[in-house]
Amino acid sequence: MKTTILLFAALLIPRSAAAEDPNSETVFRALVDEMKRTVSRLEMEKLGKPYFVAYTAMDSKRLSISSSFGGIKDPHLSRSRHLKVELRVGDRKFDNTHYAGKDYWGYRPHSGGLVTDADYDAIRYGIWQITDRAYKEALERLSQKKAYKQSKMIKEEIPDLSKEPVRVSEEPVGEVPFERKLWEKRLRKLSAVFKKYPAIQRSYVNLYWTQRRHYFVDSEGRRVLKPKHDFELVIGASTQAKDGMRLSDRRDFIRRRLEDMPPFSLLEAEVTKFAEDLSNLTTAPLLEDDYIGPMLLEGQAAGEFFNQLLAHNIAFPREIWVQEEHARKEFHTGGLTGRLGLRVVSRFLSAEDDPGLKSFEGIPLLGHYRIDDEGVPAQRVALIEKGILKDLLMSRAPTKKRANSTGHGRGAHWEFPTAHISNLVISSNKTMPLSELKDELRKQAREFGLDFGVVIRRLRPENAQEKNELLAAPVMVFKVDVKTGKETLMRNAKFSGVTLRALRDIVATSAKRHVYNYYQLGPYKASGRGQVQASIVHPSVLVAEMELKKSDKKPDKLPYLKHPHFN
Amino acid sequence: AQRVSLVENGILKGFLLSRSPIKGFPKSNGHGRRSAGQGVVARMGNILVESSISVPYSKLREMLIQEIQKQKKPYGLIFEDISGGFTTTSRSGPQSFKVIPLLVWRVYPDGRPDEAVRGVDIVGTPQASFQKIIAAADDTGIFNGTCGAESGWVPVSAAAPSILISEVEVEKKFKNSEKPPVLPPPHHDPKERRRKR
């Protein structure tokens, strides 16, 4: 009851930050007024009013600059206001959500642009249009979903929307002026690094600097104002090996705020390292024979290993129904979420997900937030203890085993919120310095009867996975001689036969842990859409047994003329 | 760019040409156009249609009513505004066009006032349609717009008088069954207007 009283006070009297900013105040007023009209009067032919409506308006200012070989390409500053409407008909127990039907690509909330001015009438006019479409589609979907449930004889009843306490929250939006000239200068300098590398055919350094303000209201009385900033610097390059084989790689630096970026000198060193690595790959020998044996995954490679195998499978616990069986794989349900109480990783590993953590050993964590995209306060979840899955990350979509949200309901602005990881922190009880881990790799490879073991230092991201792959191909793969420890870079390797068992085959980890800041993809397998900011804190890992095989990609002809800069 | 005489006294005399020659026309006349990133195609620039015989518009309307009576039709149509249209030009498709009118009037021969009609598209084939133009007015109108093809969109103009066509084929427009909005727009909702903004 207390919350309800607080809530009404908050709706009538706009609080500090919004009150100071007339634009925010106007947006909230338009959202709340149209939402009230929607829940009280929006009804077509006695088919029922919406029982729940949530509006998310996103104000976005974005600076994007591309650069290549020392020059700037299409710098662009844009501004927009966008509305997402989540509207539910039916009731908490059974509504129009979690059902995609045959509409795989259209399974997303209704959304559209709003005016960017602080114009109450014009904003409400836009909200009305999008809400009307959302309502009609919700009715259609609910009747299709009922028919689906009957035709598939589904008896089990899992509710569609959990009950959660109502909170009102405002965070400072902390916007700063864009330093466009400065970053153009820096990008020219960073992209010019490639002028020293004749082996690279294409290269770019791009900046995407976005400052967003999220306004969230729902018909249960939640109201949230929060920033969602994003500063992304992407280094990418592609080329061909001497035999014509295509090679490419990219590196992202993603932070919430500009001031969290590494110093410029470090960025410059990273570009140099990146260009060197890719150049070295062009002359690296091919993996000749398939490999089965121990594998050491270091740094980013271990981060992607945990992302693609663990994070992707402990997120998305709620199944989305689809009309046709073959489409089920387009909507991923976390492969480990049905294994509560079972061992999912090696016995000496534990993991928690803590959105409240801002940094780890001084490095900012991208997955930090206070309130999720459904207006639920973020909670720390002790996910895995001594290898056993103890809990699940939850949004407001209940599952068979859990009824309530843990404040992990997030999604890209164009998507339904769903349970994502935030800061997934992995800890280990069986650690050693990295050099000893490498010795251990050689020892285990020798026991396997092998002449060499394998170290992987970079993996391609999740969206580079090929069909039916659980783990995308490695980029930087090294043979390690069991006798001498000498490393040889190899190319043309991809994983084979990877299953979630690899997580239980981890035999030791490094003591040092890394921070992997990245975008976790949504559960939509085919499109890879719906990414959210996330972090994994993880050690490097030694896996007892993994397989590599030769890629079957065919090479392309080399460019006819030589690189003009080095001719 | 060059001025090209395309049709003289109803007879086809030339083509708009880019640097892709066709039989009998080995040179460009400067009509190779495209939007950025697309391939060049011979496109129109300013098309001017002139009539050697013309009448005032009021006379053209009288002629329309006479034609309705002559053909013993219940009514005729005046197309006042058009939103666009397209022509199929590929060899595999039918060489036909569709024009999408915005404002169409139904004209009765018995002096009843004209009625606005909606949901009408004009369809036909170019050569048969051109043969059926029976008169033109002296009121040249100008169209400025963009026209799309394999070359992407290019800015174009056309100038032509009102014309009387003895016979056109029309068909019903595609119609979706979407319902109008359930609630009135918030700004015009009588129950909302009393609220203080």
Short mmCIF file of N, CA and C in Angstrom, two decimals, chain A residues 248-357:
data_model
loop_
_atom_site.label_atom_id
_atom_site.label_comp_id
_atom_site.label_asym_id
_atom_site.label_seq_id
_atom_site.Cartn_x
_atom_site.Cartn_y
_atom_site.Cartn_z
N SER A 248 39.95 -11.60 -41.66
CA SER A 248 39.45 -10.33 -41.13
C SER A 248 39.36 -10.42 -39.62
N ASP A 249 39.34 -9.26 -39.00
CA ASP A 249 39.22 -9.21 -37.54
C ASP A 249 38.72 -7.83 -37.16
N ARG A 250 38.13 -7.73 -35.98
CA ARG A 250 37.76 -6.40 -35.47
C ARG A 250 37.87 -6.38 -33.96
N ARG A 251 38.11 -5.21 -33.45
CA ARG A 251 38.19 -5.04 -32.00
C ARG A 251 37.31 -3.89 -31.58
N ASP A 252 36.58 -4.06 -30.50
CA ASP A 252 35.70 -3.02 -30.00
C ASP A 252 36.19 -2.53 -28.65
N PHE A 253 36.12 -1.22 -28.47
CA PHE A 253 36.27 -0.66 -27.13
C PHE A 253 34.94 -0.02 -26.80
N ILE A 254 34.22 -0.59 -25.83
CA ILE A 254 32.90 -0.06 -25.52
C ILE A 254 32.87 0.40 -24.07
N ARG A 255 32.44 1.61 -23.87
CA ARG A 255 32.30 2.14 -22.53
C ARG A 255 31.00 2.90 -22.42
N ARG A 256 30.55 3.11 -21.18
CA ARG A 256 29.37 3.92 -20.95
C ARG A 256 29.66 5.39 -21.21
N ARG A 257 30.83 5.79 -20.76
CA ARG A 257 31.15 7.22 -20.80
C ARG A 257 32.50 7.42 -21.45
N LEU A 258 32.63 8.59 -22.05
CA LEU A 258 33.88 8.94 -22.71
C LEU A 258 35.06 8.85 -21.74
N GLU A 259 34.83 9.31 -20.50
CA GLU A 259 35.96 9.37 -19.56
C GLU A 259 36.43 7.98 -19.11
N ASP A 260 35.63 6.95 -19.43
CA ASP A 260 36.05 5.59 -19.09
C ASP A 260 36.93 4.95 -20.15
N MET A 261 37.10 5.65 -21.29
CA MET A 261 37.92 5.07 -22.36
C MET A 261 39.38 5.02 -21.94
N PRO A 262 40.11 4.02 -22.42
CA PRO A 262 41.54 3.99 -22.13
C PRO A 262 42.21 5.23 -22.73
N PRO A 263 43.38 5.61 -22.20
CA PRO A 263 44.06 6.78 -22.75
C PRO A 263 44.41 6.59 -24.23
N PHE A 264 44.54 7.71 -24.94
CA PHE A 264 44.75 7.65 -26.38
C PHE A 264 46.01 6.85 -26.74
N SER A 265 47.06 7.00 -25.94
CA SER A 265 48.31 6.30 -26.25
C SER A 265 48.07 4.78 -26.25
N LEU A 266 47.20 4.33 -25.33
CA LEU A 266 46.90 2.90 -25.27
C LEU A 266 46.09 2.45 -26.48
N LEU A 267 45.15 3.32 -26.91
CA LEU A 267 44.36 2.99 -28.10
C LEU A 267 45.28 2.85 -29.31
N GLU A 268 46.23 3.76 -29.41
CA GLU A 268 47.18 3.74 -30.52
C GLU A 268 47.98 2.43 -30.50
N ALA A 269 48.41 2.04 -29.29
CA ALA A 269 49.16 0.79 -29.16
C ALA A 269 48.29 -0.40 -29.54
N GLU A 270 46.99 -0.34 -29.21
CA GLU A 270 46.08 -1.44 -29.54
C GLU A 270 45.88 -1.55 -31.06
N VAL A 271 45.77 -0.40 -31.73
CA VAL A 271 45.62 -0.43 -33.19
C VAL A 271 46.87 -1.06 -33.81
N THR A 272 48.03 -0.67 -33.30
CA THR A 272 49.29 -1.20 -33.82
C THR A 272 49.35 -2.72 -33.63
N LYS A 273 48.98 -3.16 -32.42
CA LYS A 273 49.00 -4.59 -32.12
C LYS A 273 48.03 -5.34 -33.06
N PHE A 274 46.85 -4.74 -33.25
CA PHE A 274 45.82 -5.32 -34.10
C PHE A 274 46.33 -5.48 -35.53
N ALA A 275 46.95 -4.41 -36.06
CA ALA A 275 47.46 -4.42 -37.44
C ALA A 275 48.59 -5.44 -37.58
N GLU A 276 49.42 -5.53 -36.54
CA GLU A 276 50.52 -6.49 -36.56
C GLU A 276 50.01 -7.93 -36.57
N ASP A 277 49.02 -8.19 -35.70
CA ASP A 277 48.45 -9.54 -35.62
C ASP A 277 47.90 -9.98 -36.97
N LEU A 278 47.13 -9.08 -37.59
CA LEU A 278 46.50 -9.46 -38.86
C LEU A 278 47.56 -9.62 -39.95
N SER A 279 48.58 -8.76 -39.92
CA SER A 279 49.68 -8.89 -40.90
C SER A 279 50.39 -10.23 -40.74
N ASN A 280 50.63 -10.60 -39.47
CA ASN A 280 51.29 -11.88 -39.20
C ASN A 280 50.47 -13.06 -39.71
N LEU A 281 49.14 -12.91 -39.62
CA LEU A 281 48.27 -14.00 -40.08
C LEU A 281 48.42 -14.26 -41.57
N THR A 282 48.73 -13.20 -42.34
CA THR A 282 48.80 -13.37 -43.81
C THR A 282 49.92 -14.33 -44.21
N THR A 283 50.92 -14.47 -43.36
CA THR A 283 52.03 -15.36 -43.71
C THR A 283 52.07 -16.61 -42.82
N ALA A 284 51.05 -16.73 -41.95
CA ALA A 284 51.04 -17.88 -41.03
C ALA A 284 50.74 -19.17 -41.80
N PRO A 285 51.33 -20.27 -41.37
CA PRO A 285 51.03 -21.55 -42.03
C PRO A 285 49.61 -22.02 -41.73
N LEU A 286 49.11 -22.88 -42.58
CA LEU A 286 47.76 -23.44 -42.41
C LEU A 286 47.78 -24.54 -41.36
N LEU A 287 46.64 -24.71 -40.68
CA LEU A 287 46.48 -25.89 -39.84
C LEU A 287 46.43 -27.09 -40.80
N GLU A 288 47.34 -28.02 -40.63
CA GLU A 288 47.42 -29.10 -41.62
C GLU A 288 46.47 -30.24 -41.32
N ASP A 289 46.47 -30.67 -40.04
CA ASP A 289 45.61 -31.80 -39.68
C ASP A 289 44.64 -31.37 -38.58
N ASP A 290 43.56 -32.08 -38.48
CA ASP A 290 42.62 -31.81 -37.39
C ASP A 290 43.34 -31.98 -36.06
N TYR A 291 42.85 -31.25 -35.05
CA TYR A 291 43.48 -31.31 -33.74
C TYR A 291 42.44 -31.75 -32.71
N ILE A 292 42.81 -32.71 -31.87
CA ILE A 292 41.98 -33.07 -30.72
C ILE A 292 42.90 -33.11 -29.52
N GLY A 293 42.60 -32.26 -28.55
CA GLY A 293 43.49 -32.23 -27.40
C GLY A 293 43.21 -31.04 -26.51
N PRO A 294 44.09 -30.78 -25.53
CA PRO A 294 43.87 -29.68 -24.59
C PRO A 294 44.00 -28.33 -25.30
N MET A 295 43.28 -27.35 -24.80
CA MET A 295 43.31 -26.04 -25.41
C MET A 295 43.28 -24.98 -24.33
N LEU A 296 44.16 -23.98 -24.50
CA LEU A 296 44.21 -22.87 -23.56
C LEU A 296 43.59 -21.65 -24.23
N LEU A 297 42.54 -21.10 -23.61
CA LEU A 297 41.91 -19.89 -24.15
C LEU A 297 42.26 -18.71 -23.27
N GLU A 298 42.93 -17.73 -23.87
CA GLU A 298 43.41 -16.59 -23.10
C GLU A 298 42.65 -15.31 -23.43
N GLY A 299 42.56 -14.42 -22.45
CA GLY A 299 42.03 -13.06 -22.65
C GLY A 299 40.70 -13.04 -23.37
N GLN A 300 40.65 -12.29 -24.47
CA GLN A 300 39.39 -12.12 -25.21
C GLN A 300 38.80 -13.46 -25.63
N ALA A 301 39.67 -14.42 -25.98
CA ALA A 301 39.17 -15.73 -26.43
C ALA A 301 38.38 -16.42 -25.31
N ALA A 302 38.88 -16.28 -24.07
CA ALA A 302 38.15 -16.87 -22.94
C ALA A 302 36.85 -16.11 -22.70
N GLY A 303 36.88 -14.79 -22.90
CA GLY A 303 35.68 -13.97 -22.75
C GLY A 303 34.60 -14.42 -23.72
N GLU A 304 34.95 -14.60 -24.99
CA GLU A 304 33.97 -15.05 -25.98
C GLU A 304 33.54 -16.50 -25.72
N PHE A 305 34.46 -17.32 -25.24
CA PHE A 305 34.14 -18.70 -24.87
C PHE A 305 33.02 -18.70 -23.83
N PHE A 306 33.20 -17.87 -22.78
CA PHE A 306 32.16 -17.79 -21.74
C PHE A 306 30.89 -17.12 -22.25
N ASN A 307 31.05 -16.15 -23.16
CA ASN A 307 29.85 -15.51 -23.70
C ASN A 307 29.02 -16.51 -24.49
N GLN A 308 29.66 -17.15 -25.47
CA GLN A 308 28.91 -17.97 -26.41
C GLN A 308 28.39 -19.27 -25.79
N LEU A 309 29.16 -19.82 -24.85
CA LEU A 309 28.72 -21.08 -24.25
C LEU A 309 27.93 -20.88 -22.96
N LEU A 310 28.39 -19.96 -22.10
CA LEU A 310 27.72 -19.82 -20.80
C LEU A 310 26.66 -18.71 -20.80
N ALA A 311 27.07 -17.46 -21.09
CA ALA A 311 26.14 -16.32 -20.98
C ALA A 311 24.93 -16.52 -21.88
N HIS A 312 25.17 -16.94 -23.10
CA HIS A 312 24.09 -17.13 -24.07
C HIS A 312 23.10 -18.21 -23.60
N ASN A 313 23.57 -19.11 -22.76
CA ASN A 313 22.71 -20.22 -22.35
C ASN A 313 22.16 -20.13 -20.93
N ILE A 314 22.65 -19.14 -20.15
CA ILE A 314 21.97 -18.92 -18.86
C ILE A 314 21.02 -17.75 -18.96
N ALA A 315 21.08 -16.99 -20.09
CA ALA A 315 20.09 -15.94 -20.34
C ALA A 315 18.89 -16.58 -21.04
N PHE A 316 17.88 -15.77 -21.30
CA PHE A 316 16.69 -16.16 -22.09
C PHE A 316 16.01 -17.44 -21.57
N PRO A 317 15.58 -17.45 -20.29
CA PRO A 317 14.99 -18.68 -19.75
C PRO A 317 13.57 -18.94 -20.27
N ARG A 318 12.88 -17.91 -20.78
CA ARG A 318 11.47 -18.10 -21.16
C ARG A 318 11.35 -18.47 -22.64
N GLU A 319 10.65 -19.54 -22.88
CA GLU A 319 10.46 -20.00 -24.26
C GLU A 319 9.48 -19.10 -25.00
N ILE A 320 9.76 -18.85 -26.27
CA ILE A 320 8.83 -18.11 -27.12
C ILE A 320 8.19 -19.11 -28.07
N TRP A 321 6.87 -19.14 -28.09
CA TRP A 321 6.18 -20.11 -28.95
C TRP A 321 6.20 -19.65 -30.40
N VAL A 322 6.44 -20.60 -31.29
CA VAL A 322 6.38 -20.32 -32.73
C VAL A 322 5.45 -21.34 -33.38
N GLN A 323 4.86 -20.95 -34.48
CA GLN A 323 3.87 -21.80 -35.14
C GLN A 323 4.50 -23.06 -35.71
N GLU A 324 5.67 -22.90 -36.37
CA GLU A 324 6.25 -24.04 -37.06
C GLU A 324 7.53 -24.50 -36.37
N GLU A 325 7.66 -25.81 -36.21
CA GLU A 325 8.79 -26.41 -35.49
C GLU A 325 10.14 -25.87 -35.95
N HIS A 326 10.31 -25.77 -37.29
CA HIS A 326 11.63 -25.40 -37.82
C HIS A 326 12.05 -23.99 -37.38
N ALA A 327 11.08 -23.18 -36.96
CA ALA A 327 11.42 -21.81 -36.56
C ALA A 327 11.84 -21.71 -35.10
N ARG A 328 11.72 -22.81 -34.38
CA ARG A 328 12.06 -22.78 -32.95
C ARG A 328 13.47 -22.30 -32.70
N LYS A 329 14.38 -22.70 -33.59
CA LYS A 329 15.79 -22.34 -33.35
C LYS A 329 16.06 -20.86 -33.58
N GLU A 330 15.12 -20.16 -34.22
CA GLU A 330 15.29 -18.72 -34.40
C GLU A 330 15.11 -17.98 -33.08
N PHE A 331 14.37 -18.59 -32.16
CA PHE A 331 14.13 -17.98 -30.86
C PHE A 331 14.78 -18.84 -29.80
N HIS A 332 15.97 -18.42 -29.41
CA HIS A 332 16.78 -19.22 -28.54
C HIS A 332 16.24 -19.21 -27.11
N THR A 333 16.13 -20.38 -26.51
CA THR A 333 15.87 -20.49 -25.08
C THR A 333 17.17 -20.97 -24.46
N GLY A 334 17.64 -20.28 -23.43
CA GLY A 334 18.94 -20.60 -22.83
C GLY A 334 19.09 -22.09 -22.55
N GLY A 335 20.10 -22.71 -23.16
CA GLY A 335 20.26 -24.16 -23.09
C GLY A 335 20.56 -24.70 -21.70
N LEU A 336 21.00 -23.82 -20.80
CA LEU A 336 21.31 -24.29 -19.44
C LEU A 336 20.19 -23.95 -18.46
N THR A 337 19.19 -23.19 -18.90
CA THR A 337 18.18 -22.70 -17.95
C THR A 337 17.27 -23.81 -17.44
N GLY A 338 17.28 -24.96 -18.09
CA GLY A 338 16.49 -26.08 -17.61
C GLY A 338 17.29 -26.99 -16.69
N ARG A 339 18.51 -26.56 -16.33
CA ARG A 339 19.38 -27.46 -15.55
C ARG A 339 19.61 -26.99 -14.12
N LEU A 340 18.61 -26.33 -13.53
CA LEU A 340 18.75 -25.88 -12.14
C LEU A 340 19.08 -27.07 -11.24
N GLY A 341 20.09 -26.88 -10.40
CA GLY A 341 20.48 -27.95 -9.48
C GLY A 341 21.45 -28.94 -10.09
N LEU A 342 21.78 -28.76 -11.36
CA LEU A 342 22.73 -29.68 -12.00
C LEU A 342 24.07 -28.98 -12.23
N ARG A 343 25.08 -29.81 -12.48
CA ARG A 343 26.41 -29.25 -12.71
C ARG A 343 26.50 -28.74 -14.14
N VAL A 344 26.83 -27.46 -14.31
CA VAL A 344 26.91 -26.89 -15.65
C VAL A 344 28.32 -26.46 -16.03
N VAL A 345 29.17 -26.22 -15.02
CA VAL A 345 30.58 -25.91 -15.28
C VAL A 345 31.44 -26.74 -14.32
N SER A 346 32.73 -26.65 -14.49
CA SER A 346 33.61 -27.44 -13.61
C SER A 346 33.40 -27.08 -12.14
N ARG A 347 33.65 -28.10 -11.31
CA ARG A 347 33.39 -28.03 -9.87
C ARG A 347 34.05 -26.84 -9.16
N PHE A 348 35.18 -26.40 -9.67
CA PHE A 348 35.92 -25.34 -8.96
C PHE A 348 35.52 -23.94 -9.44
N LEU A 349 34.50 -23.85 -10.29
CA LEU A 349 34.07 -22.54 -10.79
C LEU A 349 32.74 -22.12 -10.16
N SER A 350 32.63 -20.82 -9.87
CA SER A 350 31.37 -20.25 -9.41
C SER A 350 31.12 -18.99 -10.23
N ALA A 351 29.86 -18.56 -10.27
CA ALA A 351 29.56 -17.36 -11.04
C ALA A 351 28.39 -16.62 -10.42
N GLU A 352 28.50 -15.30 -10.43
CA GLU A 352 27.35 -14.50 -10.02
C GLU A 352 27.14 -13.43 -11.07
N ASP A 353 25.92 -12.91 -11.10
CA ASP A 353 25.64 -11.81 -12.00
C ASP A 353 25.25 -10.62 -11.15
N ASP A 354 26.02 -9.56 -11.25
CA ASP A 354 25.83 -8.43 -10.36
C ASP A 354 25.76 -7.11 -11.13
N PRO A 355 24.52 -6.65 -11.44
CA PRO A 355 24.38 -5.39 -12.18
C PRO A 355 24.90 -4.19 -11.39
N GLY A 356 25.00 -4.34 -10.07
CA GLY A 356 25.41 -3.23 -9.22
C GLY A 356 26.89 -2.89 -9.31
N LEU A 357 27.70 -3.82 -9.80
CA LEU A 357 29.15 -3.58 -9.88
C LEU A 357 29.46 -2.55 -10.96
#
